[in-house]
mmCIF file of C-alpha atoms and ligand atoms in Angstrom:
data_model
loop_
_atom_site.group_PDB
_atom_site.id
_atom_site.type_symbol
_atom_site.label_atom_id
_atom_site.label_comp_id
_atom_site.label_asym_id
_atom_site.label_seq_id
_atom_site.Cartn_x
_atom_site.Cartn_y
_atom_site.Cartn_z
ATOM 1 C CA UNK A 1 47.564 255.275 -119.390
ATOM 2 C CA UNK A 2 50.941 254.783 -120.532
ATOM 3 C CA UNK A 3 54.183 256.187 -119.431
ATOM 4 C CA UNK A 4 55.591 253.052 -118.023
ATOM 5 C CA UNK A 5 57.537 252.404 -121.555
ATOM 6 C CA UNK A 6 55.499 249.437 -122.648
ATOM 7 C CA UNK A 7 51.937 248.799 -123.470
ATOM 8 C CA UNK A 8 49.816 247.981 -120.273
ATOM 9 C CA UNK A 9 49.442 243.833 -121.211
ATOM 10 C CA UNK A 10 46.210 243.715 -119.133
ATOM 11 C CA UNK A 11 44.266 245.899 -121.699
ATOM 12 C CA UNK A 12 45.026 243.672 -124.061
ATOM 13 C CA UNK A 13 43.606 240.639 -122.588
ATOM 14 C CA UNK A 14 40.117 239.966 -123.328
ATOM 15 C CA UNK A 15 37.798 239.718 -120.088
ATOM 16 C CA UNK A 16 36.597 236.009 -119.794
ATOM 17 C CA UNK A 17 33.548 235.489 -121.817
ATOM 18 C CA UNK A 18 29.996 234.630 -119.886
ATOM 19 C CA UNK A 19 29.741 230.828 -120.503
ATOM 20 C CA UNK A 20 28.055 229.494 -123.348
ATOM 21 C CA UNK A 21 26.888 226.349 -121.417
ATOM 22 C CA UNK A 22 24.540 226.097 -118.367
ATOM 23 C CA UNK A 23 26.800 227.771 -115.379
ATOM 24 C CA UNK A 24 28.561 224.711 -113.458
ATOM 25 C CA UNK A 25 26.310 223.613 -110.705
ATOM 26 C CA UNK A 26 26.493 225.420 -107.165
ATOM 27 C CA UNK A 27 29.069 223.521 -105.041
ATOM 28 C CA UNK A 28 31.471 222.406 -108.358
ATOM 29 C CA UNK A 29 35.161 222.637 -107.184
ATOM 30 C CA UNK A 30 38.359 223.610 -108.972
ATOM 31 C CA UNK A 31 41.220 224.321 -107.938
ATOM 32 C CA UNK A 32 43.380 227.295 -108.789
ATOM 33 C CA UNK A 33 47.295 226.880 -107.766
ATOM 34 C CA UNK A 34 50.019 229.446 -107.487
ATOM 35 C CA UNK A 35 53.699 228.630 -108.737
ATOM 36 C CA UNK A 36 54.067 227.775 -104.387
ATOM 37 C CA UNK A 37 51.785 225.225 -104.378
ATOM 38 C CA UNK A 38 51.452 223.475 -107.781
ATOM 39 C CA UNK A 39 52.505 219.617 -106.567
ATOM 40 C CA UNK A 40 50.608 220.342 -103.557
ATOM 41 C CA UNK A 41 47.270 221.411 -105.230
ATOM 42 C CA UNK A 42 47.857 218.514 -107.707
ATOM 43 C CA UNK A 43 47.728 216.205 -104.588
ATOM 44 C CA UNK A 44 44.550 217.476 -103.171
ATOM 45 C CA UNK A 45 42.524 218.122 -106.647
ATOM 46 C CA UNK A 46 43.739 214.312 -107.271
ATOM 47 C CA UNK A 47 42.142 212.914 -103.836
ATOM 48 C CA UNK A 48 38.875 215.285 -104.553
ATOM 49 C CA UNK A 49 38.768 214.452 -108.142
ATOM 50 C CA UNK A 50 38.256 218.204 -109.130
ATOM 51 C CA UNK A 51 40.243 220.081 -112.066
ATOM 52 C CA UNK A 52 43.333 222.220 -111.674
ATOM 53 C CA UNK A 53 42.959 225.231 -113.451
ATOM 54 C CA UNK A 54 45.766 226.530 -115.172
ATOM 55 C CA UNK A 55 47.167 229.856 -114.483
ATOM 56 C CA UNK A 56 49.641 231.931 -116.774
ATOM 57 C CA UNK A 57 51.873 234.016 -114.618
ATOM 58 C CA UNK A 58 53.779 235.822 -117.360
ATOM 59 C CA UNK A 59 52.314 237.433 -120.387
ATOM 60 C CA UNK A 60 55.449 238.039 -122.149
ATOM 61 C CA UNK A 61 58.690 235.901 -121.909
ATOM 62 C CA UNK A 62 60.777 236.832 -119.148
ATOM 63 C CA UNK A 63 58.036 238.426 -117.533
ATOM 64 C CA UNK A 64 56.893 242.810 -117.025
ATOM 65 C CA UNK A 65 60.058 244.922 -118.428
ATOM 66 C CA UNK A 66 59.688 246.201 -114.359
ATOM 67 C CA UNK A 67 58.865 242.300 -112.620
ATOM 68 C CA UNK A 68 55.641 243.056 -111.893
ATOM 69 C CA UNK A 69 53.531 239.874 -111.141
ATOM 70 C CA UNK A 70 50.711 238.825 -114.564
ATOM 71 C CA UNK A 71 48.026 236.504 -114.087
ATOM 72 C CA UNK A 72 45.216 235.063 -116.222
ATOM 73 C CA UNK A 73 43.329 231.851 -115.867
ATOM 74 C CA UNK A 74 43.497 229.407 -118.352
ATOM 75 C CA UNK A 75 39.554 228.176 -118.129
ATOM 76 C CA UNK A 76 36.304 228.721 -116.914
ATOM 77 C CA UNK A 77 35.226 229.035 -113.660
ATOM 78 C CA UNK A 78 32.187 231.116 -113.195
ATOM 79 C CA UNK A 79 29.326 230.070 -110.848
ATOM 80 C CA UNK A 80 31.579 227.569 -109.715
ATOM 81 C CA UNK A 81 33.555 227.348 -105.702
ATOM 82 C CA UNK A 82 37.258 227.689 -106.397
ATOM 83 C CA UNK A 83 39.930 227.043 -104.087
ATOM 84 C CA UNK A 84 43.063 229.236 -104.644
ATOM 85 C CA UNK A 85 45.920 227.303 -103.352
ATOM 86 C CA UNK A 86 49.695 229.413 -102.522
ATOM 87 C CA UNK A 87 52.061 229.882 -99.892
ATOM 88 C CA UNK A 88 53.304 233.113 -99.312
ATOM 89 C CA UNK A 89 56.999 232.687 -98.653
ATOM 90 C CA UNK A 90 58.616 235.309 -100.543
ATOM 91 C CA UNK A 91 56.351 238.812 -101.116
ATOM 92 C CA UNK A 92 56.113 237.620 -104.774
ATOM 93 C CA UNK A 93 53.996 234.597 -103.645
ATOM 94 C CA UNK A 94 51.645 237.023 -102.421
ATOM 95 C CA UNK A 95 51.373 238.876 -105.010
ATOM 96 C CA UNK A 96 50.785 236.446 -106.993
ATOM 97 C CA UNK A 97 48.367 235.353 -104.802
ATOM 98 C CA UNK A 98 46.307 238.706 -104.242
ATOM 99 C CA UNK A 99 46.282 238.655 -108.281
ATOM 100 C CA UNK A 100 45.044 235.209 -108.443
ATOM 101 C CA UNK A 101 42.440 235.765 -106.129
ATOM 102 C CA UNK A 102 41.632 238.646 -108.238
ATOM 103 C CA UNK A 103 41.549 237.270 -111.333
ATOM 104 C CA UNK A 104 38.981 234.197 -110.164
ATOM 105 C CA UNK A 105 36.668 236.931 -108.747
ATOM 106 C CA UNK A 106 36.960 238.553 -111.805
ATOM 107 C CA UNK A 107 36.203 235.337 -113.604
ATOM 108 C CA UNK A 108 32.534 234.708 -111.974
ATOM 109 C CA UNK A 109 33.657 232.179 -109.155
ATOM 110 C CA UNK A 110 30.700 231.740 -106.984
ATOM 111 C CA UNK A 111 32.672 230.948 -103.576
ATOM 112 C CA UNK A 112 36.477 231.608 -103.378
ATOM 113 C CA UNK A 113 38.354 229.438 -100.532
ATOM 114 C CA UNK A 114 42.098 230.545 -100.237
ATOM 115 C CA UNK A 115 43.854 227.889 -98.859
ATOM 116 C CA UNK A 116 47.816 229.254 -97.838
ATOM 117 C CA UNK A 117 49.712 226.215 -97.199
ATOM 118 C CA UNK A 118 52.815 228.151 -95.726
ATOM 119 C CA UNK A 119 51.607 231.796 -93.810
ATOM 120 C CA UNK A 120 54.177 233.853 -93.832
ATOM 121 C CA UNK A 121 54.737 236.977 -91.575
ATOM 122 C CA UNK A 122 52.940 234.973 -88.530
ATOM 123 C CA UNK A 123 55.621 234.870 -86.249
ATOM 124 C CA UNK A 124 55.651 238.704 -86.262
ATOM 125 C CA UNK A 125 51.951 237.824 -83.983
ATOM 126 C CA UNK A 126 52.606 240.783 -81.605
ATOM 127 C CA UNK A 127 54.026 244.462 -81.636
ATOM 128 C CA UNK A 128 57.349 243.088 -79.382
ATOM 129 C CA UNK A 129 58.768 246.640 -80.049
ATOM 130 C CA UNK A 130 57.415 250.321 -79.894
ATOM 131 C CA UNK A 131 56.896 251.457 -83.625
ATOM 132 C CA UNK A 132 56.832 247.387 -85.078
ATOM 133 C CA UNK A 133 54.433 246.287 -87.852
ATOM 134 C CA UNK A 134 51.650 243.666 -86.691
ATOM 135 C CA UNK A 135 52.559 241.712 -89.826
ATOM 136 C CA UNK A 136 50.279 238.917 -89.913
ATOM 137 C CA UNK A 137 47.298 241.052 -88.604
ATOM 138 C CA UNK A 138 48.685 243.258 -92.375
ATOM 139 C CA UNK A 139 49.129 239.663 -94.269
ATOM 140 C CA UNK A 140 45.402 238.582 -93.141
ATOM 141 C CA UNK A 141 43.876 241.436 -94.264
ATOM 142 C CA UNK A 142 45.040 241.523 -97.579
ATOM 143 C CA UNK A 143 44.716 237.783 -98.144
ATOM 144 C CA UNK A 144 41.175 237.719 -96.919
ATOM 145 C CA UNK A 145 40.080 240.542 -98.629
ATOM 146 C CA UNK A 146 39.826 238.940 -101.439
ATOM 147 C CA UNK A 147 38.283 235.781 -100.240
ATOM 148 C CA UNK A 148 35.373 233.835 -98.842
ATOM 149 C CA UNK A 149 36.924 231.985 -96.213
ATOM 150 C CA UNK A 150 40.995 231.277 -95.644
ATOM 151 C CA UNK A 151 42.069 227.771 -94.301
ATOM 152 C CA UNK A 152 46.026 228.042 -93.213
ATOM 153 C CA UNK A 153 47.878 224.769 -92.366
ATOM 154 C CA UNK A 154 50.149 224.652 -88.866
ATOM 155 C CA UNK A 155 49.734 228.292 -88.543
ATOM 156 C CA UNK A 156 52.428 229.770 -85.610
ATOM 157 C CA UNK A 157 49.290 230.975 -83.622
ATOM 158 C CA UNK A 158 45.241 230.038 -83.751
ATOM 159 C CA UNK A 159 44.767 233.464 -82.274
ATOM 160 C CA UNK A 160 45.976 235.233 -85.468
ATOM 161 C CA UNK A 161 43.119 234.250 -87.387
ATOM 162 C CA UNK A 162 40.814 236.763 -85.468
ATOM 163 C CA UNK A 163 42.929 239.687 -87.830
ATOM 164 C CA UNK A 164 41.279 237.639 -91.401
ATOM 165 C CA UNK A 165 37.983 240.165 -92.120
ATOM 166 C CA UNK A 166 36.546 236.635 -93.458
ATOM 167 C CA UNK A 167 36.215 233.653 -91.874
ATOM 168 C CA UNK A 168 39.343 231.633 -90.758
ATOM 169 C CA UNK A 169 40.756 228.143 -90.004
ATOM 170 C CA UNK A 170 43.981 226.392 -88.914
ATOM 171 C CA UNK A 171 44.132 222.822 -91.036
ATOM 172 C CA UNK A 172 46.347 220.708 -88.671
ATOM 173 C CA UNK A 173 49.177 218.960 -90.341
ATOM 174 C CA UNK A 174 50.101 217.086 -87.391
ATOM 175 C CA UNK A 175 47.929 213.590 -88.379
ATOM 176 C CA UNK A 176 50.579 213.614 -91.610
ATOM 177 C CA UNK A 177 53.578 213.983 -89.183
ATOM 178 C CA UNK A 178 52.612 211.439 -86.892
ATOM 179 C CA UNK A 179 51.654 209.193 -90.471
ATOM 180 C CA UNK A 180 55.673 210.060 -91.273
ATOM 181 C CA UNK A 181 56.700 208.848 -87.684
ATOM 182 C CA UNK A 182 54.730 206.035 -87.393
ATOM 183 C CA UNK A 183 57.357 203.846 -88.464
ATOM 184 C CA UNK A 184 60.444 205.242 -86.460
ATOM 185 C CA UNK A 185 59.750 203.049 -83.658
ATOM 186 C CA UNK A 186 59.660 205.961 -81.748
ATOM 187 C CA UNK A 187 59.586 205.872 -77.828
ATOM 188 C CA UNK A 188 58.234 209.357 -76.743
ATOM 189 C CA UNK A 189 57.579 212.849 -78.934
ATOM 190 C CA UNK A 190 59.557 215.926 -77.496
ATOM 191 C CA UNK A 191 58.385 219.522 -78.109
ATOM 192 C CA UNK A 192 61.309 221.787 -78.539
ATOM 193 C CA UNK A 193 59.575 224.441 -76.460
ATOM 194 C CA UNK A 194 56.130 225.235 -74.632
ATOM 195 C CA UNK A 195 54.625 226.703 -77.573
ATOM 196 C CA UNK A 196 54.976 223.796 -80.144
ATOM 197 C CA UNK A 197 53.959 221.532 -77.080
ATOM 198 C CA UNK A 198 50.320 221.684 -78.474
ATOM 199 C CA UNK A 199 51.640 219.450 -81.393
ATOM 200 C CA UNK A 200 53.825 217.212 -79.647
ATOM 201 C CA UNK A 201 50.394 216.138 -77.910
ATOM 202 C CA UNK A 202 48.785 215.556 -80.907
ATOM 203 C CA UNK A 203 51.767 213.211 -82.829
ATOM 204 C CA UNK A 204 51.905 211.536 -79.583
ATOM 205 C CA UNK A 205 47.981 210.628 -79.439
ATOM 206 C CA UNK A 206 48.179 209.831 -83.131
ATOM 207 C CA UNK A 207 50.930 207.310 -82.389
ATOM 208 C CA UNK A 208 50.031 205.901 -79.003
ATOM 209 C CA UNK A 209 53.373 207.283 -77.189
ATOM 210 C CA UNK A 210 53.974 209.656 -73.920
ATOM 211 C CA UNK A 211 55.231 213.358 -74.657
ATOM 212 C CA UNK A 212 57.058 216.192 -73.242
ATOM 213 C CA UNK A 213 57.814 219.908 -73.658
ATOM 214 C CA UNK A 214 61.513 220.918 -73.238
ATOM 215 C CA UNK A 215 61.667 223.547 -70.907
ATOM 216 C CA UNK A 216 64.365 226.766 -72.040
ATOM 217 C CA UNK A 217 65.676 228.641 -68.916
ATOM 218 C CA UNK A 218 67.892 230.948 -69.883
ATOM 219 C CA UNK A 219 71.633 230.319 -67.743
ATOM 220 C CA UNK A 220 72.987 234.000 -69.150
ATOM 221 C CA UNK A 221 72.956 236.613 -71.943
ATOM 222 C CA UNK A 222 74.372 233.600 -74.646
ATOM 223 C CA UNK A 223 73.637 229.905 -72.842
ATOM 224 C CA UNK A 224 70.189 228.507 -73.129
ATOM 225 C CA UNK A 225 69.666 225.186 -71.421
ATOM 226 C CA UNK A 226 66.732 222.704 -72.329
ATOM 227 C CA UNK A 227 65.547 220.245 -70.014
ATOM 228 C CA UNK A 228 62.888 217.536 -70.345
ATOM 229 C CA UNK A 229 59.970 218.403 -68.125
ATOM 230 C CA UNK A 230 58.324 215.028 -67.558
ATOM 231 C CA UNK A 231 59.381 212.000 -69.287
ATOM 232 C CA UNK A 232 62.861 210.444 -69.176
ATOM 233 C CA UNK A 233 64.257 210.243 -72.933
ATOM 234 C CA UNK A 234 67.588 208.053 -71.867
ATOM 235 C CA UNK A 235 68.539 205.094 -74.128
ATOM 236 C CA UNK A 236 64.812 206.058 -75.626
ATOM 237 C CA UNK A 237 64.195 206.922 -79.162
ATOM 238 C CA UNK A 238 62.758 210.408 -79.762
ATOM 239 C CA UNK A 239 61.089 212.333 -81.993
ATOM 240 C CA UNK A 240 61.173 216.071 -81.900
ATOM 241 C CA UNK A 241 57.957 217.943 -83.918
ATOM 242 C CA UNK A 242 57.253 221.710 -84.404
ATOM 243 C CA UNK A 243 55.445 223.700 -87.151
ATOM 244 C CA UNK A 244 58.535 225.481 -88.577
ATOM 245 C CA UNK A 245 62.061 224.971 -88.892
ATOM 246 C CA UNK A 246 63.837 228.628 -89.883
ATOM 247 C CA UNK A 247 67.643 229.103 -88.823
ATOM 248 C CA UNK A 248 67.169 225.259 -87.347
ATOM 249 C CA UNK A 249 68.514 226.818 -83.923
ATOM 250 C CA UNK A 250 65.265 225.560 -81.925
ATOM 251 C CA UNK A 251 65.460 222.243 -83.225
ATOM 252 C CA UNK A 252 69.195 221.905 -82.679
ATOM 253 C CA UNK A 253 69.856 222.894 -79.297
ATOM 254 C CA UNK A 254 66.412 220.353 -78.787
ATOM 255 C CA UNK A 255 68.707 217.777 -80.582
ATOM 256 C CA UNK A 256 71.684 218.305 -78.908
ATOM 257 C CA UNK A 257 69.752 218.551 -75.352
ATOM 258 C CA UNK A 258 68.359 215.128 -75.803
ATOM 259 C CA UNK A 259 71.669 213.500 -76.563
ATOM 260 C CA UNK A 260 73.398 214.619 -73.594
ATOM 261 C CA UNK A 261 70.053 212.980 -71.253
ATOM 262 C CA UNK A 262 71.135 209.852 -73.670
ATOM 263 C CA UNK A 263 68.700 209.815 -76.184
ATOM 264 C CA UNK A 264 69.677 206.839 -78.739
ATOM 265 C CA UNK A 265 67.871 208.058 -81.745
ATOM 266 C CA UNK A 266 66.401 211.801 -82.642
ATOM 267 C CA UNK A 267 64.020 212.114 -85.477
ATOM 268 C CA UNK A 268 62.985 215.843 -86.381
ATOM 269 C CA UNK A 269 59.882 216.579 -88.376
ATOM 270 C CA UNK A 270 58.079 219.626 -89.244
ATOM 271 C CA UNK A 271 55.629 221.338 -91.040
ATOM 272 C CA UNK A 272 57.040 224.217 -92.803
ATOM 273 C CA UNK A 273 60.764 223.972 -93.460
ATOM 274 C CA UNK A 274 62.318 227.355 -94.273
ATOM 275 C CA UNK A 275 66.279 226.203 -93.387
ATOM 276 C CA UNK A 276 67.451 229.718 -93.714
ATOM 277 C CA UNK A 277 71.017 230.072 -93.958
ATOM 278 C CA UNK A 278 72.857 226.832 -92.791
ATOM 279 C CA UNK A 279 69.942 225.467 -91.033
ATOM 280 C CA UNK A 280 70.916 222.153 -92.881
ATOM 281 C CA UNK A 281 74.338 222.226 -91.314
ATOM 282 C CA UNK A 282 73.269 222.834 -88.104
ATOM 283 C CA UNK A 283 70.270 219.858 -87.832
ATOM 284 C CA UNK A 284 73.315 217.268 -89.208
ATOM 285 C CA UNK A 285 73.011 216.007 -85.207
ATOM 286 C CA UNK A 286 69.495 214.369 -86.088
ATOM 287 C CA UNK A 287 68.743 210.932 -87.225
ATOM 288 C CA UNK A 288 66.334 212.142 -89.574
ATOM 289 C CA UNK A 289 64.740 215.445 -91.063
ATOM 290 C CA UNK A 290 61.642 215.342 -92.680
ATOM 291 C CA UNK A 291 59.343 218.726 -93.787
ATOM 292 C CA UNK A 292 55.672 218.554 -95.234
ATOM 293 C CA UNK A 293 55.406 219.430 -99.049
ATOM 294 C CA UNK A 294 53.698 223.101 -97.978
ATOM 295 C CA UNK A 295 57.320 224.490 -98.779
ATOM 296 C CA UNK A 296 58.738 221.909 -100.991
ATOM 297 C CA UNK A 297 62.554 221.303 -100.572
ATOM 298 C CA UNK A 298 64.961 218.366 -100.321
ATOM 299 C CA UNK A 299 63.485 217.241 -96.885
ATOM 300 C CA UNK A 300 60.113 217.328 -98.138
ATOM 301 C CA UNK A 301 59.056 213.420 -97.327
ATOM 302 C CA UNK A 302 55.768 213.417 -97.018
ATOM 303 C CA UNK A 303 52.248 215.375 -97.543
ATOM 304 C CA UNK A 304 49.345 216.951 -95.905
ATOM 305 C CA UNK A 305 47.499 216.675 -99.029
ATOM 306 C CA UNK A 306 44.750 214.141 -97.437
ATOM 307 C CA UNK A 307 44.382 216.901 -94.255
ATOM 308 C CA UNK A 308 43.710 219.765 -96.478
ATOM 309 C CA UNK A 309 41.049 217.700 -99.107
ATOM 310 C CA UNK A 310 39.060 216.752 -95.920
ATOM 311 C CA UNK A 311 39.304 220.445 -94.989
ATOM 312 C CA UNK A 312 37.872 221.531 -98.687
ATOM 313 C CA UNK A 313 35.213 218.992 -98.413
ATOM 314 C CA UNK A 314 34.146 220.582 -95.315
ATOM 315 C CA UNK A 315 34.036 223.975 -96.855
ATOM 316 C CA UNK A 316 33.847 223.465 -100.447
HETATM 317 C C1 R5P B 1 58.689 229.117 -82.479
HETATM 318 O O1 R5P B 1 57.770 229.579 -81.866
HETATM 319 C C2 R5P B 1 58.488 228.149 -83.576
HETATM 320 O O2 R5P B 1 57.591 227.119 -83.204
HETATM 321 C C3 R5P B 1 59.798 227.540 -83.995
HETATM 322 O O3 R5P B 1 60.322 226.753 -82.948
HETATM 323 C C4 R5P B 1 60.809 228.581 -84.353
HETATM 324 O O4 R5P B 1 60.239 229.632 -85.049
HETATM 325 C C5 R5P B 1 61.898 227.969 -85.172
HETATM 326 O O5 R5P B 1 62.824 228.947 -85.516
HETATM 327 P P1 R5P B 1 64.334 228.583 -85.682
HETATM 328 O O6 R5P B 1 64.423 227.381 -86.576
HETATM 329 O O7 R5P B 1 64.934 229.804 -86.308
HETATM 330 O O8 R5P B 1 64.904 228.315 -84.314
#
């Protein structure tokens, strides 16, 4: 139908054409990246040795007269396992997404594997209010309709996955943080808070080092104090790990909490940095910032490509 004042594009793409060769042999992986993840999804196709598939994501210059989202693949990929690679920061991201998805089914893929580098909307894990949206448990089930199997990487909370109507995975990126660290010389790994203390843990195995949780008690309506739990950080270096950095408030009252007990030297590194607002300005306290490339940025220095090709293999 028309009636939207230009011609509906989609009818006037031709449907990919049944393959003229033999269909690629069961267990043949390509990847499929969103505008989110292209670096990323270069990384891991280049450690599995599979093809990137190209995607166009506008059919006319500038995009839909209305910015709606277009996808089409640019090749083949029927009877063949695909993994669709995107982060979902920003709704458009998962649009795009849900269309890529979409369009692979649509294409004859014979196993679809969404892996969603950065999962957006999983903070929102609970209904903290009367009358809130659940909005990863909404997030999940759109994503994994549309999907075999979803892997997420450092997702806010394991438990979340249970809402996917598909099979589910959190992809630790905590082996690449503690590959980051590894030359910091650090003394001991601090978690900003209980619930990233399941990380600190890990970085510290990885790197041979104690570790500690910093404990919040709240002193009044607008003071929070942080204390180390366990292990003394004084005239120590310290590295401070979580899965996301948003406003950078977590991190920087962590920061500014370990200088006061006398910590010579605070490295940060997360996952997923966001830096909403002047998160930037506020994490100036730290030695050093580092992110993952699942939201690439200026502090992106260094990659969980290598955890999420060993997670494909697995599942590919
Ligand atoms: C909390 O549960 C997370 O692990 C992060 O510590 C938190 O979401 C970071 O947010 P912000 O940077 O805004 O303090």
């Amino acid at each position: 139908m028309a009636g939207r004042g230009y011609k509906n594009p989609v009818s006037r793409v031709s449907k990919p054409r049944k393959a003229k060769t033999a269909p690629a042999l069961p267990g043949v992986m390509k990847v499929v990246a969103g505008p989110s993840a292209t670096a990323l999804a270069a990384a891991v196709a280049g450690i599995l040795t599979v093809p990137v598939i190209p995607v166009t994501l506008e059919k006319n210059s500038g995009g839909f007269p209305d910015g709606e989202v277009y996808v089409r693949l640019g090749a083949e990929v029927r009877g063949d396992t695909v993994a669709v690679m995107q982060s979902t920061l920003g709704d458009r991201n998962l649009v795009e997404l849900l269309l890529i998805q979409d369009a692979v089914r649509e294409a004859g893929a014979a196993k679809v594997v969404t892996l969603v580098p950065y999962f957006a909307y999983a903070r929102q894990d609970k209904v903290f209010e009367a009358g809130e949206a659940l909005s990863v448990r909404a997030m999940a089930r759109a994503i994994g309709g549309g999907t075999d199997r979803v892997l997420t990487v450092g997702v806010h909370n394991r438990d979340s996955l249970r809402h996917f109507p598909c099979p589910a995975e959190d992809v630790s990126g905590m082996p690449a943080v503690a590959r980051y660290l590894v030359d910091r010389r650090l003394e001991v790994i601090v978690a900003p808070d209980d619930g990233a203390a399941h990380h600190a843990e890990e970085v510290a195995r990885h790197l041979k080092i104690p570790w500690d949780a910093l404990e919040k008690t709240r002193i009044d309506a607008l003071t929070v104090r942080l204390t180390a739990k366990k292990v003394a950080v004084a005239g120590k270096r310290v590295g401070i790990v979580d899965e996301v950095i948003s406003t950078g408030g977590t991190v920087a009252a962590a920061v500014k909490e370990l200088r006061t007990q006398g910590a010579t030297h605070v490295s940060v590194a997360c996952l997923h940095g966001l830096f909403a607002g002047n998160a930037l300005e506020r994490l100036k306290g730290c030695d050093d910032l580092a992110c993952s490339d699942t939201l690439p940025g200026p502090q992106t220095k260094f990659s969980v490509a290598p955890e999420i090709a060993a997670a494909l293999k697995r599942h590919g």
